[in-house]
Short mmCIF file of N, CA and C in Angstrom, two decimals:
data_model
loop_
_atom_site.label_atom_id
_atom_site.label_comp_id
_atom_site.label_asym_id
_atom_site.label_seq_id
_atom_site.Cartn_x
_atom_site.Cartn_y
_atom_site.Cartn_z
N UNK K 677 -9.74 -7.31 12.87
CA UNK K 677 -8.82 -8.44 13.01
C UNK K 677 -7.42 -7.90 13.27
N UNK K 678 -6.49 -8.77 14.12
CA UNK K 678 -5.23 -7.87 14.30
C UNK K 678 -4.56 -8.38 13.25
N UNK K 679 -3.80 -6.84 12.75
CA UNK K 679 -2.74 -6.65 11.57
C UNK K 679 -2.10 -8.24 11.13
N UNK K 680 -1.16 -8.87 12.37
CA UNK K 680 -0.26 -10.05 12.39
C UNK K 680 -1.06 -11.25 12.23
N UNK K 681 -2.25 -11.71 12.40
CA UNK K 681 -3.50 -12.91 12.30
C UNK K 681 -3.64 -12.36 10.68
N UNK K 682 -4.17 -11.29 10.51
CA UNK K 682 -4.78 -10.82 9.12
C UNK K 682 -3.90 -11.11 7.61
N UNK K 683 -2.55 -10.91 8.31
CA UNK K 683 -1.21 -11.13 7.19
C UNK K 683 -0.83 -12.79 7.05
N UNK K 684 -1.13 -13.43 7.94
CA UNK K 684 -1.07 -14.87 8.28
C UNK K 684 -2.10 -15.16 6.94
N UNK K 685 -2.96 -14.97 7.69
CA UNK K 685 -4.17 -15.26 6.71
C UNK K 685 -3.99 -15.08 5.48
N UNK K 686 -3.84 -13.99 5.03
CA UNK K 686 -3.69 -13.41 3.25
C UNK K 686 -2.46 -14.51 3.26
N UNK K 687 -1.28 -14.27 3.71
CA UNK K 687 -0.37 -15.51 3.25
C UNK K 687 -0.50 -16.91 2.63
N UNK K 688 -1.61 -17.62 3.83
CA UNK K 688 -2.10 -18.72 3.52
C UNK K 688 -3.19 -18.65 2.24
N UNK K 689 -3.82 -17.59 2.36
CA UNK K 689 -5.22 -17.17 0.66
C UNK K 689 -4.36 -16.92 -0.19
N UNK K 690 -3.46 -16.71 -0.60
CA UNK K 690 -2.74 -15.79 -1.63
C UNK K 690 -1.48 -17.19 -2.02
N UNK K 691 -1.16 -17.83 -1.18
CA UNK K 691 0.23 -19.02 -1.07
C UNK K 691 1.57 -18.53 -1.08
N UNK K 692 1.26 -16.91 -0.67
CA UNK K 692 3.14 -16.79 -0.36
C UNK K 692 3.68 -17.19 0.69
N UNK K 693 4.92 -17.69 -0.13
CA UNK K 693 5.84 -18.22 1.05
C UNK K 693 6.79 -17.86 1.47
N UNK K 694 8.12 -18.32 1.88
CA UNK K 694 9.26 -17.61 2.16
C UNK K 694 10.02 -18.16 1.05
N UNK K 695 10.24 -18.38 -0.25
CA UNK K 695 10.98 -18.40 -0.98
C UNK K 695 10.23 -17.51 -1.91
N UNK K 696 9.10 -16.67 -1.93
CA UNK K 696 8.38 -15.43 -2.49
C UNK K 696 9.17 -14.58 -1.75
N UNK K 697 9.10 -14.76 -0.81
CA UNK K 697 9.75 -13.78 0.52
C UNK K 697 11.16 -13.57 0.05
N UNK K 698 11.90 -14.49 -0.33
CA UNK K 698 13.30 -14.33 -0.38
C UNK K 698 13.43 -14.06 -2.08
N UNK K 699 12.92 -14.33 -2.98
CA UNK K 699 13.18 -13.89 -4.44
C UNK K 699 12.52 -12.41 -4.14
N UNK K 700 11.54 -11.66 -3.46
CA UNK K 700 11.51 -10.25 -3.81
C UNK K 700 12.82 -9.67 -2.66
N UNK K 701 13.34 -10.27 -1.95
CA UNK K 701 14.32 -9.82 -1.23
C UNK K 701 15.47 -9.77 -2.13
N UNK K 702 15.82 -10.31 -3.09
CA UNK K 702 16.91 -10.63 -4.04
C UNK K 702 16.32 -9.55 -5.33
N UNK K 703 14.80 -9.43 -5.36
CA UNK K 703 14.56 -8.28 -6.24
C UNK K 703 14.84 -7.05 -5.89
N UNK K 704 14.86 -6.86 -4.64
CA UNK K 704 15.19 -5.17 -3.95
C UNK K 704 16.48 -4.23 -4.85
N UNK K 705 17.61 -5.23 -5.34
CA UNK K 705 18.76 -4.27 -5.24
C UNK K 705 17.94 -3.41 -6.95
N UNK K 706 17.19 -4.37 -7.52
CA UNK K 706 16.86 -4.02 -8.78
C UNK K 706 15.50 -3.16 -9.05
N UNK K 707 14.90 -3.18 -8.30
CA UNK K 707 13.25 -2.31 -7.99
C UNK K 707 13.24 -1.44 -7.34
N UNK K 708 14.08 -1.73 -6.34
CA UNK K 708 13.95 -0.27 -4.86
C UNK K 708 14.93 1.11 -5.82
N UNK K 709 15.96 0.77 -6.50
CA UNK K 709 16.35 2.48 -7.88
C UNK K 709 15.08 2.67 -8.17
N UNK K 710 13.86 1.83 -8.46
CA UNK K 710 12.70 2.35 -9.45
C UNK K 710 12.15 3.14 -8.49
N UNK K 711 12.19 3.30 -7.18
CA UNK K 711 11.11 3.90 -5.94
C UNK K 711 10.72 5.56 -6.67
N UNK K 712 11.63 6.74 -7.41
CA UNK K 712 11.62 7.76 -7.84
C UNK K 712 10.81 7.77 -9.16
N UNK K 713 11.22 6.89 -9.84
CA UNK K 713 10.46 7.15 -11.31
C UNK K 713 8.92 6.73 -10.91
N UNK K 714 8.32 5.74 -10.23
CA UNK K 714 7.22 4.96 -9.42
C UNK K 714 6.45 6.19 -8.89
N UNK K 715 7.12 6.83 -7.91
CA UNK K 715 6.64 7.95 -6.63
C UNK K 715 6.11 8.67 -8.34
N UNK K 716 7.01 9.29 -9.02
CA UNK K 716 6.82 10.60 -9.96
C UNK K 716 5.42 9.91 -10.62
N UNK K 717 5.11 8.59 -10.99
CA UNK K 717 3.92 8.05 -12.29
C UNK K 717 2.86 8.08 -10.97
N UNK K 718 3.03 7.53 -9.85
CA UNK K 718 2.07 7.82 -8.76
C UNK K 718 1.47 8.85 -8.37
N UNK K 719 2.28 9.88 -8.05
CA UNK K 719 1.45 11.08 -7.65
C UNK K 719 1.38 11.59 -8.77
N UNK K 720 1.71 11.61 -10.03
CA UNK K 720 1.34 12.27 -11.25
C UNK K 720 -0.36 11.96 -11.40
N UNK K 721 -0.71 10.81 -11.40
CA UNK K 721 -1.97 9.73 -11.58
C UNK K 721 -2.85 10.73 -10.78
N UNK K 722 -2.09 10.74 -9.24
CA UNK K 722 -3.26 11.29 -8.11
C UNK K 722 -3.89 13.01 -8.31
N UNK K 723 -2.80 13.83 -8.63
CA UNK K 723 -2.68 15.04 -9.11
C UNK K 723 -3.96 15.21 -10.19
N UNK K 724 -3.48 14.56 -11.18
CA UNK K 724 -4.44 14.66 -11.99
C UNK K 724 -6.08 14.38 -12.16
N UNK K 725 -6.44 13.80 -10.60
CA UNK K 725 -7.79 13.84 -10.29
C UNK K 725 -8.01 15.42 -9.31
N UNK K 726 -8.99 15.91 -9.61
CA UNK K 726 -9.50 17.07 -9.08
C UNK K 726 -9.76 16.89 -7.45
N UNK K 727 -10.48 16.07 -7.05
CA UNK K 727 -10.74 15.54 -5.88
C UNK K 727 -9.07 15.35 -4.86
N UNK K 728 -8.06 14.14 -6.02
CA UNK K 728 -7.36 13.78 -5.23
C UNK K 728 -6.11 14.86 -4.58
N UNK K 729 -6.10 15.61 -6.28
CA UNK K 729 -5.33 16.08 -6.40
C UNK K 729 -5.06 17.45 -5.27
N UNK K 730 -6.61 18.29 -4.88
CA UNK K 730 -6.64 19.13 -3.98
C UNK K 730 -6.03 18.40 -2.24
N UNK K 731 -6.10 17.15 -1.88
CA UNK K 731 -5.35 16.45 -0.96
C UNK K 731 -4.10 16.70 -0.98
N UNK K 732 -3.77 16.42 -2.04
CA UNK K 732 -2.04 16.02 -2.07
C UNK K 732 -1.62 17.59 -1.86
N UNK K 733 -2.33 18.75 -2.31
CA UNK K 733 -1.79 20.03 -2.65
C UNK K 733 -2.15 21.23 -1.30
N UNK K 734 -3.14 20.34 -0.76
CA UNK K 734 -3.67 21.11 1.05
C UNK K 734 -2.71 21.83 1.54
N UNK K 735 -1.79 21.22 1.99
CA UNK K 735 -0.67 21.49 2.24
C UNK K 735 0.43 21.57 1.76
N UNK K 736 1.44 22.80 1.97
CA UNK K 736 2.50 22.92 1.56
C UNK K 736 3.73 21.84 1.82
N UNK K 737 4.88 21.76 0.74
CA UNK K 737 5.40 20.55 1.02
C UNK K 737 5.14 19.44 0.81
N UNK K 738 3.52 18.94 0.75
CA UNK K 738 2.85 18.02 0.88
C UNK K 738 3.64 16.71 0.06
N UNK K 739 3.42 17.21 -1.17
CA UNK K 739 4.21 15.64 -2.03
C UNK K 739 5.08 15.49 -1.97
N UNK K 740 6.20 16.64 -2.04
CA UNK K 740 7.56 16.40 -1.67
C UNK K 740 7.43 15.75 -0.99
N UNK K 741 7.28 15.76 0.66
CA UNK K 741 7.49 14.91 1.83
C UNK K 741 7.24 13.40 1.66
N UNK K 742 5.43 13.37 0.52
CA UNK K 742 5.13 12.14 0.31
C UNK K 742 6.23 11.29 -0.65
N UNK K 743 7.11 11.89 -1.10
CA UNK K 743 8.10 11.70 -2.24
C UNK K 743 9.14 10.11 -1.46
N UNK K 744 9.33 10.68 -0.50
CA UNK K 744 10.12 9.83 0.63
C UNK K 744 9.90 8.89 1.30
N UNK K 745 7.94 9.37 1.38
CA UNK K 745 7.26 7.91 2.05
C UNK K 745 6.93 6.92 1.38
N UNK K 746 6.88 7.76 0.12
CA UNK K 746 6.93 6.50 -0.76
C UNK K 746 7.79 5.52 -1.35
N UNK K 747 8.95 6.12 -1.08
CA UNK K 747 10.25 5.55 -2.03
C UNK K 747 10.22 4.38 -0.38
N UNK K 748 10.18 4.81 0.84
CA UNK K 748 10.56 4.10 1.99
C UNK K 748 9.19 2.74 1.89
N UNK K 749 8.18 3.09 1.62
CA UNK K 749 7.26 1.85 1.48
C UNK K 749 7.82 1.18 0.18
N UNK K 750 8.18 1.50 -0.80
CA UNK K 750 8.36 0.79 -2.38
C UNK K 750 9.74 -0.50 -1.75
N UNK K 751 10.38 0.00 -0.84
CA UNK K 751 11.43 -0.64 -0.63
C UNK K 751 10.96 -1.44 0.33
N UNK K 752 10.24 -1.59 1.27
CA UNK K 752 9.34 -2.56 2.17
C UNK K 752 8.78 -3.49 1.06
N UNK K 753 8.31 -3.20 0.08
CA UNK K 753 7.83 -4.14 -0.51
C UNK K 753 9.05 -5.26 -0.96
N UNK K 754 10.02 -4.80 -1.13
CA UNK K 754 11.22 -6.27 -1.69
C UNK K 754 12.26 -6.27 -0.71
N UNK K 755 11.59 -5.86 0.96
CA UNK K 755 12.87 -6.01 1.69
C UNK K 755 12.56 -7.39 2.29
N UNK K 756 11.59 -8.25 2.09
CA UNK K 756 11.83 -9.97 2.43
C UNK K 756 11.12 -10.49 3.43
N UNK K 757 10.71 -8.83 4.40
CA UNK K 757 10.72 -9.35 6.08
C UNK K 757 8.72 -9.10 5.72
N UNK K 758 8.12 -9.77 6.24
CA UNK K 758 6.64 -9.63 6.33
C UNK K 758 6.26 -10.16 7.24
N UNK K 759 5.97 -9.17 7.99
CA UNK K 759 5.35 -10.09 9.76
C UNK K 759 4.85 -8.69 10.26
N UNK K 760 4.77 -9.34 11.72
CA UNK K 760 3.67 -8.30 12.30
C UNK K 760 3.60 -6.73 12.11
N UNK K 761 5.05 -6.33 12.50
CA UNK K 761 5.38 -5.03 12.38
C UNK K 761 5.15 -4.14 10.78
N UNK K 762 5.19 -5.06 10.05
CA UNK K 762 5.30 -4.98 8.11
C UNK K 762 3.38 -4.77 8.06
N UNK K 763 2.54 -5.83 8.68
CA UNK K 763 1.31 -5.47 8.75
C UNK K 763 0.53 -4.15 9.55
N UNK K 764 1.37 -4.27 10.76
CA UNK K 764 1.11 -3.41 10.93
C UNK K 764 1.34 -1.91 10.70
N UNK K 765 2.02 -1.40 10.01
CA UNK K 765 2.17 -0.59 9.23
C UNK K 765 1.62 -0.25 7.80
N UNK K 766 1.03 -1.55 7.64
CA UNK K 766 0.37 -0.99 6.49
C UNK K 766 -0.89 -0.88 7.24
N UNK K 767 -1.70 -1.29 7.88
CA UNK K 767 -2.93 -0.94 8.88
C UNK K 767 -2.66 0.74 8.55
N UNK K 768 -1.40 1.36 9.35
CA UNK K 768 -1.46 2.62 9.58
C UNK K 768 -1.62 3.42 8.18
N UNK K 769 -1.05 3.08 7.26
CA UNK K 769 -1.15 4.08 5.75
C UNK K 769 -2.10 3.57 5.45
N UNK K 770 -3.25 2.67 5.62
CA UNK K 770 -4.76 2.75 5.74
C UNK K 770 -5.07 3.56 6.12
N UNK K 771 -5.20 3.98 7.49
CA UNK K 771 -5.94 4.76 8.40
C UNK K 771 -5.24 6.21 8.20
N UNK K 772 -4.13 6.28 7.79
CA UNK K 772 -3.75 7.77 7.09
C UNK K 772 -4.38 8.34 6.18
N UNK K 773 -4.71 7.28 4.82
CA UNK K 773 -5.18 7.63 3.99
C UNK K 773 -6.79 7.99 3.94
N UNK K 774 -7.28 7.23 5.16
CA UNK K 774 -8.95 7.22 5.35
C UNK K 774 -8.98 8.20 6.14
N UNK K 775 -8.34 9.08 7.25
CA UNK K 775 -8.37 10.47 7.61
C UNK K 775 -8.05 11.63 6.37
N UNK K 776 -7.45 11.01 5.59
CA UNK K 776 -7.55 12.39 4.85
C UNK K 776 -8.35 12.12 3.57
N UNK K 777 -9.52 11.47 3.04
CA UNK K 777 -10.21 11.20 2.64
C UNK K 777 -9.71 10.30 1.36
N UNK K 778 -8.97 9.68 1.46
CA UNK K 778 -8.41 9.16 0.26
C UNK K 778 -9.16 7.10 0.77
N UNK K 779 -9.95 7.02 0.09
CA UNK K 779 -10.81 5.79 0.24
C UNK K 779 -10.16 5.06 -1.14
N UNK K 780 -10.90 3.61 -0.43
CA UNK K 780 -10.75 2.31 -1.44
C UNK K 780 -11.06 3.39 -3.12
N UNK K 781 -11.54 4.03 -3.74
CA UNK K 781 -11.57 3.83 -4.94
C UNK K 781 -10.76 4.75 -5.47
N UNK K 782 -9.76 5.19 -4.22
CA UNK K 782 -8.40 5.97 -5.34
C UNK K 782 -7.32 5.08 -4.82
N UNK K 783 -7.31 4.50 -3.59
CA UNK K 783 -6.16 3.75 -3.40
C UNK K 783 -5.82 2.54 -4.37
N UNK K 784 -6.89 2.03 -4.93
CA UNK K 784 -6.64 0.35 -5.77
C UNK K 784 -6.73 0.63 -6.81
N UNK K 785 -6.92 1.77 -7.61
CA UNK K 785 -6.53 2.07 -8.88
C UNK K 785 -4.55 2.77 -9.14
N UNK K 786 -4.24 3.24 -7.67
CA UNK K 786 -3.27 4.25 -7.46
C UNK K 786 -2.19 3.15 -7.91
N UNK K 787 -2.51 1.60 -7.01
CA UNK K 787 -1.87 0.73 -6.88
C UNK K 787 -1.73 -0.15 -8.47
N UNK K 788 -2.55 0.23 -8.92
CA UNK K 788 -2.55 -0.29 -10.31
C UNK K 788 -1.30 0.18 -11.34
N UNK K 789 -1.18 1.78 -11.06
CA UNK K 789 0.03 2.09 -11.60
C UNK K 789 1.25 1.78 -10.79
N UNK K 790 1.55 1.45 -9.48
CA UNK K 790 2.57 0.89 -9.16
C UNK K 790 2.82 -0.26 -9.83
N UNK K 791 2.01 -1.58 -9.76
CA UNK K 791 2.37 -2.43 -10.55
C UNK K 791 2.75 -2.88 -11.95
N UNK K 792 1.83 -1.74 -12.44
CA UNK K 792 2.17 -1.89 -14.16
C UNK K 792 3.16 -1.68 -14.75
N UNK K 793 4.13 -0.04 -13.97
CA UNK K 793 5.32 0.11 -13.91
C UNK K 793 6.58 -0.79 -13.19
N UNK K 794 6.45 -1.17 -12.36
CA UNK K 794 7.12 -2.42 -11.62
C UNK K 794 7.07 -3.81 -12.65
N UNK K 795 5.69 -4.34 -12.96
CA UNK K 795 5.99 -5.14 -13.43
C UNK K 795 6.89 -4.83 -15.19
N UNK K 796 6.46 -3.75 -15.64
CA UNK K 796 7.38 -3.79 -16.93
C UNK K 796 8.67 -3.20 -16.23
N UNK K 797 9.00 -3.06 -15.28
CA UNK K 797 10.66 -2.65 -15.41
C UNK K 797 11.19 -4.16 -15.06
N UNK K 798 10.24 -5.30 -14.62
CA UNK K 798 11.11 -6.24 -13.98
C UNK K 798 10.93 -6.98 -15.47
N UNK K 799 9.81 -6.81 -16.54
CA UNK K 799 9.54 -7.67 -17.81
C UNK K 799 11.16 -7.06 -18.89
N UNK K 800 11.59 -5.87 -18.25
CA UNK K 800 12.43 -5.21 -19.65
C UNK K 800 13.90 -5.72 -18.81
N UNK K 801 14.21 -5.86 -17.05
CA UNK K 801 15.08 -6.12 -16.75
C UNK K 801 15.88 -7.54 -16.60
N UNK K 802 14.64 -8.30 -16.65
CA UNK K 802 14.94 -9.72 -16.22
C UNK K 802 14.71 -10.96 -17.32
N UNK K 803 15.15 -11.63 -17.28
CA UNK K 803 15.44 -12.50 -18.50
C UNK K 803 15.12 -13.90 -18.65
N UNK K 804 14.65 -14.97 -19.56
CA UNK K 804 14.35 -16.18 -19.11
C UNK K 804 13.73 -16.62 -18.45
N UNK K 805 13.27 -17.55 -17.44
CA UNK K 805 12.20 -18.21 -16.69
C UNK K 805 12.15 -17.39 -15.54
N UNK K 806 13.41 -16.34 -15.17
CA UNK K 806 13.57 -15.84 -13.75
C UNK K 806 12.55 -15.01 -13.58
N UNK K 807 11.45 -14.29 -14.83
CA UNK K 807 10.74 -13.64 -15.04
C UNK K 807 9.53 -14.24 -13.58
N UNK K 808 9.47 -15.52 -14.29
CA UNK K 808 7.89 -15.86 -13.89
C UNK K 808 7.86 -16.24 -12.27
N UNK K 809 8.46 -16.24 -11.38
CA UNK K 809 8.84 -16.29 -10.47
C UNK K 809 8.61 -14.80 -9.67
N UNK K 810 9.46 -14.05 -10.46
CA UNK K 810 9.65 -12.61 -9.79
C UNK K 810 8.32 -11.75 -9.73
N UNK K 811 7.46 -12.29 -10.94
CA UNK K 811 6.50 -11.67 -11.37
C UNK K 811 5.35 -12.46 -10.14
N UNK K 812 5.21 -13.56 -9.55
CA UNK K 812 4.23 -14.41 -9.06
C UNK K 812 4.40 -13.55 -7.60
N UNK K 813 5.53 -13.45 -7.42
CA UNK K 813 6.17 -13.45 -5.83
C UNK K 813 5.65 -11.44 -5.71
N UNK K 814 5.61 -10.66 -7.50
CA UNK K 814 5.79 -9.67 -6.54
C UNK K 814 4.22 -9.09 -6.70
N UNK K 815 3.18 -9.72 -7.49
CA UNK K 815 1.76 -10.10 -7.52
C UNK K 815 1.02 -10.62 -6.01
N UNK K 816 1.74 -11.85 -5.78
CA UNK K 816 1.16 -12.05 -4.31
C UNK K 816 1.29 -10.61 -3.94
N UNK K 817 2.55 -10.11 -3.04
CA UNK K 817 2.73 -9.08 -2.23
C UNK K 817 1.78 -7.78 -2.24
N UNK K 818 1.90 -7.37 -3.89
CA UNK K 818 0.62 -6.51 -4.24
C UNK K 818 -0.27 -6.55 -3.44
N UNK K 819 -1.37 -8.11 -3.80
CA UNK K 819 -2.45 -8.25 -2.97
C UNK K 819 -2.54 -8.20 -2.37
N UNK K 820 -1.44 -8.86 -0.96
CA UNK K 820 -1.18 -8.63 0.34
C UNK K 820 -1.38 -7.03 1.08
N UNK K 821 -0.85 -6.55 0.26
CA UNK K 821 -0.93 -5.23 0.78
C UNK K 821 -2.01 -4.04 0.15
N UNK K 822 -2.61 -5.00 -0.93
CA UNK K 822 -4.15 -3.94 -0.89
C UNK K 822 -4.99 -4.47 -0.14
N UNK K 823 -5.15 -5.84 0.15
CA UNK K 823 -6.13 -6.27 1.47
C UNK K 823 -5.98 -5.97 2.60
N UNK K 824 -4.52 -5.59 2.97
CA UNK K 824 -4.67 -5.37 4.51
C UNK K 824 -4.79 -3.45 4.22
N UNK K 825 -4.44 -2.93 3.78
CA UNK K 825 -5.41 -1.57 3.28
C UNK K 825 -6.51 -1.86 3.44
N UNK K 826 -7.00 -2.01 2.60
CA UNK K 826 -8.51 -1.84 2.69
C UNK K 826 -9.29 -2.71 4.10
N UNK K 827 -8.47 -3.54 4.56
CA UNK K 827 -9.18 -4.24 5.95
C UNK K 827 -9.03 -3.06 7.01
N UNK K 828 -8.06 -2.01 6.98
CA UNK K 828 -8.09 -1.44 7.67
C UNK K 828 -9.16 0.30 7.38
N UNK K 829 -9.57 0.40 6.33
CA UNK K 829 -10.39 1.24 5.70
C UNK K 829 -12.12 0.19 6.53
N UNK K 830 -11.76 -0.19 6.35
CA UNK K 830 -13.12 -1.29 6.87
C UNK K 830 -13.31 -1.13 8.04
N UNK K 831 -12.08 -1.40 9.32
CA UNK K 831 -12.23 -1.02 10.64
C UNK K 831 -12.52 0.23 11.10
N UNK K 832 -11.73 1.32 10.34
CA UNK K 832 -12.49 3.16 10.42
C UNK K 832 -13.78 3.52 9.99
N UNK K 833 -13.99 2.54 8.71
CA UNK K 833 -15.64 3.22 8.57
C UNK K 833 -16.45 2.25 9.10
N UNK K 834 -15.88 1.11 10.18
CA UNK K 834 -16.87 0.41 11.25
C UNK K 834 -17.22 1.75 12.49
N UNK K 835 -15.99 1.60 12.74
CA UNK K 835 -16.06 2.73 14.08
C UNK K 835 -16.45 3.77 13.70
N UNK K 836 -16.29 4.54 12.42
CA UNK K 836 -17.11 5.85 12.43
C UNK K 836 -18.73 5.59 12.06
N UNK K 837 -18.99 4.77 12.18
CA UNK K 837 -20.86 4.21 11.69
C UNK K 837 -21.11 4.05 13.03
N UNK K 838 -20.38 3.85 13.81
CA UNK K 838 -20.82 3.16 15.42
C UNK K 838 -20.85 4.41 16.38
N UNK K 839 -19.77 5.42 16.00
CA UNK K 839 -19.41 6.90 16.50
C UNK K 839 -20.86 7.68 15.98
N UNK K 840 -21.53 7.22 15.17
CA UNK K 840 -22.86 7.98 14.58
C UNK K 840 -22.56 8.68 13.55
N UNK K 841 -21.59 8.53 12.76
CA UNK K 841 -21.55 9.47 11.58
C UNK K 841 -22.06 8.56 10.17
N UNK K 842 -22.71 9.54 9.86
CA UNK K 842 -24.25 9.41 8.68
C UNK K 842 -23.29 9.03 7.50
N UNK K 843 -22.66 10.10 7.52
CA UNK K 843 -21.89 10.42 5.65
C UNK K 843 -20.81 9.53 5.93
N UNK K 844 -20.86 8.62 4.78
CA UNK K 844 -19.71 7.59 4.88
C UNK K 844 -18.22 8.06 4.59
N UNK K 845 -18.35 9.24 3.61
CA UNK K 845 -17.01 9.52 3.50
C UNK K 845 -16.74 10.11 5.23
N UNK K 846 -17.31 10.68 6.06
CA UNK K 846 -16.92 11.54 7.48
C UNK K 846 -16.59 10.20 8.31
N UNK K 847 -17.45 9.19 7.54
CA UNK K 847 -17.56 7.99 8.88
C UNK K 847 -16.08 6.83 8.91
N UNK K 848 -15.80 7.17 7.47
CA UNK K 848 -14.31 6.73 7.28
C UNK K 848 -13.28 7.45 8.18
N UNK K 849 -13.44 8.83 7.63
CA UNK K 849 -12.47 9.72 7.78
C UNK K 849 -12.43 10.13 9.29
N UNK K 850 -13.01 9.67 10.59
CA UNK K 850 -13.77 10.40 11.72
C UNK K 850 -13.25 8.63 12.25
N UNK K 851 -13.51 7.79 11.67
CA UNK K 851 -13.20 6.27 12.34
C UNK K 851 -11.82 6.51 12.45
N UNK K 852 -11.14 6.22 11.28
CA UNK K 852 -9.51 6.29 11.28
C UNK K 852 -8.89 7.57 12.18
N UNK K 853 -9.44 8.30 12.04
CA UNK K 853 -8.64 9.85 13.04
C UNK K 853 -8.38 9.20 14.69
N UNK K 854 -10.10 8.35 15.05
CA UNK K 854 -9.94 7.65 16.27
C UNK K 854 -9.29 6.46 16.66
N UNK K 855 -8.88 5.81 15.45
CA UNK K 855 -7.76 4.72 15.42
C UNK K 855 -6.32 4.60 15.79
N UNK K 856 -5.96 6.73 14.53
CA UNK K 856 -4.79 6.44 14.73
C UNK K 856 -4.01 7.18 16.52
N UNK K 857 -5.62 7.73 16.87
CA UNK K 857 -4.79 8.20 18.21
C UNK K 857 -5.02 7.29 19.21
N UNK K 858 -5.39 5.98 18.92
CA UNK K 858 -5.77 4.45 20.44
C UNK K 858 -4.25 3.87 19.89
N UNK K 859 -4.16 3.45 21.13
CA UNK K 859 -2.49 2.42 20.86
C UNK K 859 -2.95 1.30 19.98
N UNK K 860 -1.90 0.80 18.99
CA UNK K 860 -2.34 -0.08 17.84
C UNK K 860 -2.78 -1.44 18.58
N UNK K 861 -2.96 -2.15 17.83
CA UNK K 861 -3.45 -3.80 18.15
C UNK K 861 -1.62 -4.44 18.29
N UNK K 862 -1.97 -5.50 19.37
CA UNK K 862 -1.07 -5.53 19.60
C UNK K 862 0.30 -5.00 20.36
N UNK K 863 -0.22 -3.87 20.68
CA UNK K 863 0.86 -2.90 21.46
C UNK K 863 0.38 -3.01 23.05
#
């Protein structure tokens, strides 16, 4: 499904709207400082699996660099704007993550510690009813962006089952490699 139809959709399943849109835009100045302490409980989590952890460490540099991509996605999440270009980009850190073997059952646990930390810095920062709002608006988004992940983990290990590869982890990892070098949907 293309990225911009797919985000439509979750919008309408999920009921965010643009005043979700605009209270995590008003959350940014207060969440996007957290992007460092977040990145550090994140890849700490990933590290500490044997499997994941040899990924992150393949290469030299490796987390550092990821240090940046992450703080730059944490801030996409409360910068307001969600449309095609916002979907489609998360399509792509799908298909990043499914070339280098990182599948649905480390990504939606990974995401678990983003939120838990997010949501208690916004439970210890924010005060009164403004809570339940901030908390709804930044729950939708969550979801939003583990479904279109994983929709795009879905399209690589379509195409790598169709490419003939047996082993599902290769058929992930062998789909997405051929994804991310075809011009995206939409382009």
């Amino acid at each position: 499904m293309d990225p911009g139809a797919l985000l439509e959709l979750l919008k309408r399943r999920t009921g965010f709207t643009e005043a979700h849109a605009a209270l995590l835009r008003d959350l940014g100045s207060l969440m996007a400082p957290m992007a460092p302490e977040v990145a550090l409980a994140f890849y700490d989590y990933l590290g500490r699996d044997e499997e994941l952890g040899a990924i992150l460490h393949a290469v030299p540099g490796r987390v550092e660099r990821l240090y940046g991509t992450f703080a730059r996605w944490y801030a996409e999440l409360f910068s307001g704007t969600y449309d095609r270009a916002y979907a489609e980009g998360r399509r792509r850190v799908g298909l990043v993550h499914a070339r280098l073997g990182i599948g649905p059952r480390a990504m939606i646990p990974a995401m678990g510690v983003v939120q838990e930390l997010s949501l208690e810095h916004m439970r210890s920062a924010l005060r009164g009813p403004e809570i339940y709002g901030a908390v709804e608006a930044f729950e939708k988004i969550i979801a939003i962006e583990v479904a279109l992940i994983e929709e795009s983990y879905l399209e690589a290990l379509s195409l790598g089952l169709a490419q003939g590869h047996l082993d599902l982890r290769e058929a992930l990892a062998q789909g997405a490699a051929t994804l991310l070098k075809a011009p995206g949907p939409g382009r």
